[in-house]
């Protein structure tokens, strides 16, 4: 949430504005309520800012150009305190001499009392934001050393925040501070960068520094220095960004989401890569949790939000099946406040694409405080949740830019399968021997997704015909149930259509009242060899709703003829074993939401009100 960029370079180049705007373009997925920049310009700091997307700011910059500068900061906002107006757009100024500007991601929880104090002292405010309070405090604290000023101000702040500040009297300096909110450092040659994530500077350098919580970083053209909030010197942890700028570009597709849907074979394949030995056994040295500890686990709790939580629901079926360890899935924001029952024998698995989701982060911290072992399934190196966990299993989906998650979902499910099969292998039991066979089949899934993506023509047509539809329902059972929920979520967020996912068995307990003639219903059908006769039960559910006039859009495996008499449309997916089916059945639902959104002329990559990385509670 909120994208932040900071830059210092050589005064000969004066390219701060270009670098900051390029960074903002790459970070715009984090929030697009407004955008703004501040550049150090002689004895003052110049700002331009505008409500709406980055394009609006660019238009302002054309009308009112800024002088070339070598030091600047930029911000793209997801509004929390104060509406998405020009006045509330960042950067915010502190003091009255026009020398200081601040940008911020997060929430300053005690801003009311701080603002009251400043108002009593006669300070005037130009916005409704909590950020402006910080800017005013910084201006008052500044006494020739911006880092020291930042240190004294953060000591007074409660909440989660990333802050960047520039001051005209320190023209070659950008100071950043972070607490429970993302900030990474990019190290260039004679120029240095700060960003909410590495996308901010990937066009310039792949050398990066991770910061710990409660640290302040000061960048100059010559380097970066880090101190803890208490003033003790610290050092960031260096890492190399493994993807290049092209990975964060559309590569010929109209939207990032379409590109990311087509990257799904790689997301699954790369997440499996390097995790098996020659004999087909899983090797997860990266987990850094002893085999004995993993053998001793008697309970698993998965914490996540949104799409990642649906990946967790799929994982529950698979891990319980393979290991017989009870698995619970909790929405991270509920887990934190429900007195969860965990012990040192509980493995708490967090799932997060961004690694920054505040609710998930807080759930992980809570679990650790309660003594649980914590593993993070995460897509973003250098992010906070893996750092706060005992261990990490990275998904290798590459950068996900579209706000709606697609390839990360498949990679999360894959990583959870890997974790489940590894536990099965380690602990023995009936599934230990079968783990290798499941893994072998998993390796065939990328090819099947590729094949499936090549046959989406009819799904695109159905989406176009349904552009005026007001409500769509999704049904599934077993691992198809979270897929139905994910299909509904994609449609809500991308096409702004009422959509609900149900467990097909629950239908008769109420939701069937929603069915009226013409109501479109997607049904995710399990493969014919799914245990417990589930396939037959779902076929019966299709008949029940069709008898009441529903228009049935059936997602079924190739060769499943039993569904044919009851389907208005059949979308075929390649056959696979029941537990792995979500990696295929969700794909047509993603494609459907994408094309329905496009047919309605909506912004696929940046749907209204959303932001990619939810770093506030
Ligand atoms: C939906 C979507 C969200 C995220 C959720 C968690 O398309 O993207 O529901 O899945 O906000 O985000 P991460 O995985 O970054 O923790």
Coordinates of C-alpha atoms in Angstrom, one line a residue, residues 65-512:
X65 CA 7.9 21.7 -15.0
X66 CA 10.4 21.2 -12.3
X67 CA 14.1 22.2 -12.4
X68 CA 16.5 19.3 -12.9
X69 CA 17.7 17.9 -9.5
X70 CA 19.8 15.1 -8.2
X71 CA 17.8 14.4 -5.1
X72 CA 14.1 13.6 -4.9
X73 CA 11.3 11.5 -3.4
X74 CA 8.0 10.3 -4.9
X75 CA 4.8 8.7 -3.7
X76 CA 1.8 6.9 -5.0
X77 CA -1.0 6.8 -2.5
X78 CA -3.7 4.5 -1.2
X79 CA -5.7 6.8 1.0
X80 CA -6.1 6.1 4.7
X81 CA -6.3 9.4 6.6
X82 CA -8.1 12.0 4.4
X83 CA -9.7 11.4 1.1
X84 CA -7.9 11.1 -2.2
X85 CA -7.6 14.8 -2.9
X86 CA -4.8 17.1 -4.2
X87 CA -4.3 18.5 -0.7
X88 CA -4.0 15.1 0.9
X89 CA -1.6 13.8 -1.8
X90 CA 2.0 13.3 -0.6
X91 CA 4.7 14.8 -0.3
X92 CA 3.8 17.0 2.6
X93 CA 5.8 19.9 3.7
X94 CA 7.0 20.8 7.2
X95 CA 7.7 24.2 8.6
X96 CA 7.0 27.4 6.7
X97 CA 10.3 27.9 4.8
X98 CA 9.6 25.4 2.1
X99 CA 12.7 23.4 2.9
X100 CA 11.4 20.0 4.0
X101 CA 9.1 17.4 2.5
X102 CA 8.0 14.0 3.7
X103 CA 6.3 11.0 2.1
X104 CA 4.8 8.1 4.1
X105 CA 3.3 4.7 3.9
X106 CA 1.3 3.3 6.9
X107 CA -0.7 4.8 9.7
X108 CA 0.5 7.0 12.6
X109 CA -1.9 5.8 15.3
X110 CA -1.2 8.7 17.7
X111 CA -1.4 11.4 15.1
X112 CA -4.5 13.0 16.7
X113 CA -2.7 13.8 20.0
X114 CA 0.4 14.9 18.2
X115 CA -1.6 17.2 15.9
X116 CA -3.4 18.6 18.9
X117 CA -0.1 19.5 20.4
X118 CA 1.1 21.2 17.2
X119 CA -2.2 23.1 16.8
X120 CA -1.9 24.4 20.3
X121 CA 1.5 25.7 19.3
X122 CA 0.0 27.5 16.4
X123 CA 1.1 25.2 13.6
X124 CA -1.2 25.4 10.5
X125 CA -2.1 22.3 8.5
X126 CA -2.8 22.1 4.8
X127 CA -4.2 18.5 4.8
X128 CA -6.1 16.0 6.8
X129 CA -3.3 13.5 6.8
X130 CA -1.3 11.9 9.6
X131 CA 1.8 12.4 7.4
X132 CA 1.7 16.1 7.6
X133 CA 2.0 15.8 11.4
X134 CA 5.3 14.0 10.9
X135 CA 6.5 16.6 8.4
X136 CA 5.8 19.4 10.9
X137 CA 7.5 17.5 13.8
X138 CA 10.5 16.9 11.5
X139 CA 10.8 20.5 10.6
X140 CA 10.8 21.5 14.2
X141 CA 13.3 18.8 15.2
X142 CA 15.7 19.6 12.3
X143 CA 18.9 21.2 13.5
X144 CA 21.3 20.6 10.7
X145 CA 21.1 16.8 10.8
X146 CA 18.1 15.1 9.0
X147 CA 19.0 11.6 10.3
X148 CA 19.0 12.9 13.9
X149 CA 15.8 14.8 13.4
X150 CA 14.2 11.6 12.0
X151 CA 15.5 9.6 15.0
X152 CA 13.9 12.0 17.5
X153 CA 10.6 12.1 15.6
X154 CA 10.2 8.3 15.2
X155 CA 10.6 8.0 18.9
X156 CA 7.3 9.8 19.3
X157 CA 5.3 7.9 16.7
X158 CA 3.0 4.9 17.3
X159 CA 1.8 2.6 14.5
X160 CA 3.4 1.3 11.3
X161 CA 5.2 3.5 8.9
X162 CA 7.8 4.0 6.3
X163 CA 8.9 7.6 6.0
X164 CA 11.2 9.4 3.6
X165 CA 12.3 12.9 4.0
X166 CA 14.4 15.5 2.1
X167 CA 15.6 18.9 3.3
X168 CA 17.0 21.7 1.1
X169 CA 19.9 22.3 3.6
X170 CA 21.0 18.7 3.1
X171 CA 20.8 18.6 -0.7
X172 CA 22.5 15.2 -1.3
X173 CA 20.6 13.2 1.3
X174 CA 17.4 11.2 1.5
X175 CA 16.6 9.8 4.9
X176 CA 14.2 6.8 5.4
X177 CA 12.8 5.1 8.4
X178 CA 10.7 2.0 8.8
X179 CA 8.7 0.2 11.4
X180 CA 6.5 -2.7 10.3
X181 CA 6.2 -1.3 6.8
X182 CA 8.4 -2.0 3.8
X183 CA 11.6 -0.2 2.7
X184 CA 14.5 -1.5 0.7
X185 CA 17.7 0.2 -0.4
X186 CA 19.1 0.0 -3.9
X187 CA 22.9 0.5 -4.2
X188 CA 24.1 2.0 -7.5
X189 CA 27.4 3.5 -8.7
X190 CA 27.5 7.1 -7.5
X191 CA 23.7 7.0 -7.0
X192 CA 21.5 5.3 -4.4
X193 CA 17.8 4.5 -4.1
X194 CA 15.1 3.8 -1.6
X195 CA 11.9 2.0 -2.5
X196 CA 8.9 0.2 -1.1
X197 CA 10.1 -2.8 -3.0
X198 CA 12.9 -3.4 -5.5
X199 CA 10.7 -2.7 -8.5
X200 CA 11.3 1.0 -7.6
X201 CA 14.9 0.8 -8.8
X202 CA 15.2 -2.4 -10.8
X203 CA 15.9 -0.4 -14.0
X204 CA 19.1 0.9 -12.4
X205 CA 20.6 -1.7 -10.0
X206 CA 20.1 -5.2 -8.8
X207 CA 22.2 -4.7 -5.7
X208 CA 20.0 -4.2 -2.7
X209 CA 20.0 -4.0 1.1
X210 CA 17.3 -5.3 3.4
X211 CA 16.6 -3.3 6.5
X212 CA 15.4 -4.6 9.9
X213 CA 12.5 -3.2 11.7
X214 CA 13.0 0.1 13.5
X215 CA 15.9 1.3 11.5
X216 CA 16.8 4.6 9.8
X217 CA 18.8 4.7 6.5
X218 CA 20.5 7.7 5.1
X219 CA 21.4 7.6 1.4
X220 CA 23.9 9.9 -0.3
X221 CA 25.5 9.5 -3.8
X222 CA 28.4 7.8 -2.0
X223 CA 26.5 5.2 0.0
X224 CA 24.0 4.2 2.6
X225 CA 24.3 4.3 6.4
X226 CA 21.9 2.5 8.7
X227 CA 21.2 3.1 12.4
X228 CA 18.7 1.7 14.7
X229 CA 16.0 3.9 16.2
X230 CA 18.0 4.0 19.4
X231 CA 21.0 5.4 17.5
X232 CA 23.2 2.4 17.6
X233 CA 25.0 1.7 14.2
X234 CA 23.5 -1.1 12.1
X235 CA 24.1 -2.8 8.8
X236 CA 21.6 -3.8 6.2
X237 CA 21.7 -7.3 4.7
X238 CA 22.9 -7.3 1.1
X239 CA 21.0 -9.3 -1.5
X240 CA 20.9 -9.5 -5.2
X241 CA 17.6 -9.1 -7.0
X242 CA 17.3 -12.1 -9.3
X243 CA 14.8 -10.8 -11.8
X244 CA 15.5 -7.9 -14.2
X245 CA 13.5 -4.9 -15.3
X246 CA 11.8 -6.8 -18.2
X247 CA 10.1 -9.1 -15.7
X248 CA 8.2 -6.0 -14.4
X249 CA 7.1 -5.0 -17.9
X250 CA 4.1 -6.1 -19.9
X251 CA 6.1 -7.9 -22.6
X252 CA 3.7 -7.5 -25.4
X253 CA 0.5 -8.2 -23.4
X254 CA -2.2 -5.6 -23.0
X255 CA -2.2 -5.9 -19.2
X256 CA 0.1 -7.2 -16.5
X257 CA -2.7 -9.6 -15.4
X258 CA -2.8 -11.2 -18.8
X259 CA 0.9 -11.6 -18.9
X260 CA 0.9 -13.0 -15.4
X261 CA -1.8 -15.5 -16.2
X262 CA 0.4 -16.7 -19.1
X263 CA 3.4 -16.9 -16.8
X264 CA 1.7 -19.5 -14.6
X265 CA 3.4 -22.5 -16.1
X266 CA 6.7 -20.9 -15.1
X267 CA 5.5 -19.9 -11.7
X268 CA 4.6 -23.5 -10.9
X269 CA 7.7 -25.0 -12.6
X270 CA 10.1 -22.6 -11.0
X271 CA 8.6 -23.1 -7.6
X272 CA 9.3 -26.8 -7.9
X273 CA 12.8 -26.3 -9.3
X274 CA 15.8 -27.4 -7.3
X275 CA 13.7 -28.9 -4.6
X276 CA 14.2 -32.6 -5.4
X277 CA 17.3 -34.8 -5.5
X278 CA 18.3 -37.3 -8.1
X279 CA 16.1 -40.0 -6.5
X280 CA 13.1 -37.8 -6.7
X281 CA 13.1 -37.0 -2.9
X282 CA 12.3 -33.6 -1.7
X283 CA 15.2 -31.6 -0.3
X284 CA 14.3 -28.5 1.6
X285 CA 17.5 -27.4 3.3
X286 CA 16.3 -23.8 3.0
X287 CA 13.7 -24.5 5.6
X288 CA 16.3 -24.3 8.4
X289 CA 14.0 -26.1 10.8
X290 CA 15.4 -29.4 12.2
X291 CA 13.9 -32.6 10.9
X292 CA 13.2 -33.5 14.5
X293 CA 11.2 -30.4 15.1
X294 CA 9.2 -31.0 11.9
X295 CA 8.6 -34.6 13.0
X296 CA 7.3 -33.4 16.3
X297 CA 4.6 -31.1 14.9
X298 CA 1.1 -32.1 15.9
X299 CA -0.8 -29.3 14.3
X300 CA -0.5 -26.8 11.5
X301 CA -2.3 -23.5 11.3
X302 CA -2.2 -21.6 8.0
X303 CA -2.6 -17.8 8.2
X304 CA -3.2 -15.6 5.2
X305 CA -5.6 -13.1 3.6
X306 CA -7.6 -13.1 0.4
X307 CA -6.4 -15.2 -2.4
X308 CA -3.5 -16.4 -0.3
X309 CA -6.0 -17.7 2.2
X310 CA -7.7 -19.7 -0.6
X311 CA -4.3 -21.2 -1.4
X312 CA -4.2 -22.1 2.3
X313 CA -7.6 -23.8 2.0
X314 CA -6.4 -25.9 -0.9
X315 CA -3.3 -26.7 1.1
X316 CA -5.4 -27.9 4.1
X317 CA -7.0 -30.7 2.0
X318 CA -3.7 -31.8 0.6
X319 CA -1.5 -31.6 3.7
X320 CA -4.1 -33.4 5.9
X321 CA -4.4 -36.1 3.2
X322 CA -0.7 -36.6 2.9
X323 CA 0.4 -36.2 6.5
X324 CA -2.6 -36.8 8.7
X325 CA -1.6 -33.7 10.7
X326 CA -4.6 -31.6 11.5
X327 CA -4.5 -28.3 9.5
X328 CA -6.5 -25.2 10.3
X329 CA -6.8 -22.2 8.0
X330 CA -7.3 -18.8 9.7
X331 CA -7.7 -15.4 8.1
X332 CA -4.8 -13.6 9.5
X333 CA -6.8 -10.7 10.9
X334 CA -9.1 -13.1 12.7
X335 CA -6.3 -15.3 14.0
X336 CA -4.7 -12.4 15.8
X337 CA -7.7 -11.7 18.0
X338 CA -9.2 -15.1 18.6
X339 CA -6.9 -16.5 21.3
X340 CA -5.6 -19.1 19.0
X341 CA -4.5 -22.5 20.4
X342 CA -0.9 -23.0 19.4
X343 CA 2.1 -24.5 21.1
X344 CA 5.7 -25.2 20.4
X345 CA 4.5 -28.2 18.4
X346 CA 2.3 -26.1 16.1
X347 CA 3.7 -25.1 12.7
X348 CA 2.2 -21.8 11.7
X349 CA 2.5 -21.4 7.9
X350 CA 1.9 -17.9 6.6
X351 CA 1.2 -17.4 2.9
X352 CA 1.8 -14.0 1.4
X353 CA 2.8 -12.9 -2.1
X354 CA 4.1 -9.5 -1.0
X355 CA 5.5 -10.6 2.4
X356 CA 4.2 -7.3 3.7
X357 CA 0.5 -7.8 4.4
X358 CA 0.2 -6.2 7.8
X359 CA -2.5 -8.6 9.1
X360 CA -0.4 -11.6 8.1
X361 CA 2.7 -10.1 9.6
X362 CA 1.0 -9.4 12.9
X363 CA -0.4 -13.0 12.9
X364 CA 3.1 -14.4 12.4
X365 CA 4.4 -12.2 15.3
X366 CA 1.5 -13.3 17.5
X367 CA 2.2 -17.0 16.7
X368 CA 5.9 -16.6 17.5
X369 CA 5.1 -14.9 20.8
X370 CA 2.9 -17.9 21.6
X371 CA 5.8 -20.2 21.0
X372 CA 4.8 -21.7 17.6
X373 CA 7.3 -22.5 14.8
X374 CA 6.7 -20.2 11.9
X375 CA 7.2 -20.8 8.2
X376 CA 6.6 -18.2 5.6
X377 CA 5.5 -19.1 2.0
X378 CA 6.4 -15.9 0.2
X379 CA 7.1 -14.5 -3.2
X380 CA 9.2 -11.4 -2.3
X381 CA 12.8 -11.5 -1.3
X382 CA 13.8 -8.9 1.2
X383 CA 10.2 -8.5 2.5
X384 CA 9.2 -8.4 6.2
X385 CA 7.2 -11.6 6.8
X386 CA 10.0 -14.0 5.9
X387 CA 12.4 -12.0 8.1
X388 CA 10.0 -12.3 11.0
X389 CA 9.5 -16.1 10.5
X390 CA 11.7 -19.0 11.6
X391 CA 11.9 -20.2 8.1
X392 CA 10.9 -19.4 4.6
X393 CA 9.8 -21.4 1.5
X394 CA 10.0 -19.0 -1.4
X395 CA 7.6 -19.2 -4.3
X396 CA 9.3 -18.4 -7.5
X397 CA 6.5 -16.6 -9.4
X398 CA 8.6 -13.5 -10.3
X399 CA 7.2 -10.0 -9.7
X400 CA 3.4 -9.9 -9.6
X401 CA 2.4 -6.4 -10.7
X402 CA -1.4 -6.7 -11.4
X403 CA -3.3 -6.0 -8.3
X404 CA -5.4 -9.2 -8.6
X405 CA -3.3 -12.2 -7.8
X406 CA -3.0 -15.0 -10.3
X407 CA 0.4 -16.6 -10.8
X408 CA 1.3 -16.1 -7.1
X409 CA -1.8 -18.1 -6.2
X410 CA -0.6 -21.1 -8.3
X411 CA 2.9 -20.8 -6.9
X412 CA 1.5 -20.6 -3.3
X413 CA -0.5 -23.8 -3.8
X414 CA 2.6 -25.5 -5.4
X415 CA 4.8 -24.4 -2.4
X416 CA 2.3 -25.8 0.0
X417 CA 2.1 -29.1 -1.8
X418 CA 5.9 -29.2 -1.6
X419 CA 5.7 -28.5 2.1
X420 CA 3.0 -31.2 2.6
X421 CA 4.8 -33.8 0.6
X422 CA 8.1 -33.0 2.4
X423 CA 6.4 -33.5 5.8
X424 CA 4.9 -36.8 4.5
X425 CA 8.3 -37.9 3.3
X426 CA 10.0 -37.0 6.6
X427 CA 7.4 -38.5 8.9
X428 CA 6.9 -41.7 7.0
X429 CA 3.4 -43.1 7.1
X430 CA 1.2 -44.3 4.2
X431 CA 1.9 -41.3 2.0
X432 CA 5.6 -41.2 2.3
X433 CA 6.0 -43.7 -0.6
X434 CA 3.5 -42.0 -2.8
X435 CA 5.1 -38.6 -2.3
X436 CA 7.5 -39.2 -5.2
X437 CA 4.6 -40.2 -7.5
X438 CA 2.7 -37.1 -6.7
X439 CA 5.7 -35.0 -7.2
X440 CA 6.3 -36.5 -10.6
X441 CA 2.7 -35.6 -11.6
X442 CA 3.2 -32.1 -10.2
X443 CA 6.1 -31.7 -12.6
X444 CA 3.7 -32.3 -15.5
X445 CA 1.3 -29.6 -14.4
X446 CA 3.1 -26.6 -16.0
X447 CA 2.7 -28.3 -19.4
X448 CA -1.0 -28.9 -18.7
X449 CA -1.5 -25.2 -17.8
X450 CA 0.2 -24.2 -21.0
X451 CA -2.1 -26.5 -23.0
X452 CA -5.1 -25.1 -21.1
X453 CA -4.1 -21.5 -21.8
X454 CA -4.1 -22.3 -25.5
X455 CA -7.8 -23.3 -25.4
X456 CA -9.4 -20.3 -23.7
X457 CA -11.1 -18.9 -26.8
X458 CA -14.6 -19.9 -25.7
X459 CA -14.0 -18.6 -22.2
X460 CA -13.1 -15.2 -23.7
X461 CA -16.3 -15.3 -25.8
X462 CA -18.5 -16.2 -22.8
X463 CA -17.0 -13.3 -20.8
X464 CA -17.7 -10.9 -23.6
X465 CA -21.4 -12.1 -23.9
X466 CA -21.8 -11.7 -20.1
X467 CA -20.6 -8.1 -19.9
X468 CA -24.0 -6.9 -18.6
X469 CA -24.4 -9.7 -16.1
X470 CA -25.2 -8.5 -12.6
X471 CA -24.5 -11.6 -10.5
X472 CA -22.5 -14.8 -10.9
X473 CA -22.3 -17.8 -8.5
X474 CA -19.5 -20.3 -8.2
X475 CA -19.8 -23.8 -6.8
X476 CA -17.1 -26.3 -5.8
X477 CA -16.5 -29.1 -3.4
X478 CA -13.3 -30.4 -1.7
X479 CA -10.3 -28.6 -3.3
X480 CA -12.8 -27.1 -5.8
X481 CA -14.5 -25.1 -3.0
X482 CA -11.6 -22.6 -2.5
X483 CA -11.3 -22.5 -6.3
X484 CA -14.9 -21.4 -6.5
X485 CA -14.2 -18.7 -3.8
X486 CA -11.2 -17.5 -5.8
X487 CA -13.2 -17.4 -9.0
X488 CA -15.8 -15.2 -7.2
X489 CA -13.1 -13.0 -5.7
X490 CA -11.5 -12.4 -9.1
X491 CA -14.8 -11.4 -10.6
X492 CA -15.7 -9.0 -7.7
X493 CA -12.4 -7.2 -7.8
X494 CA -11.9 -7.0 -11.5
X495 CA -15.4 -6.6 -12.9
X496 CA -17.2 -5.2 -9.9
X497 CA -19.9 -7.8 -10.3
X498 CA -21.7 -9.5 -7.4
X499 CA -20.1 -12.9 -7.2
X500 CA -20.2 -15.6 -4.5
X501 CA -18.4 -18.9 -4.1
X502 CA -20.1 -21.7 -2.2
X503 CA -19.4 -25.2 -1.2
X504 CA -21.7 -27.1 -3.5
X505 CA -23.0 -29.2 -0.6
X506 CA -24.1 -26.1 1.2
X507 CA -26.4 -25.0 -1.6
X508 CA -29.5 -26.7 -0.3
X509 CA -29.0 -25.0 3.1
X510 CA -29.9 -21.6 1.8
X511 CA -28.0 -20.2 -1.2
X512 CA -30.2 -22.2 -3.7

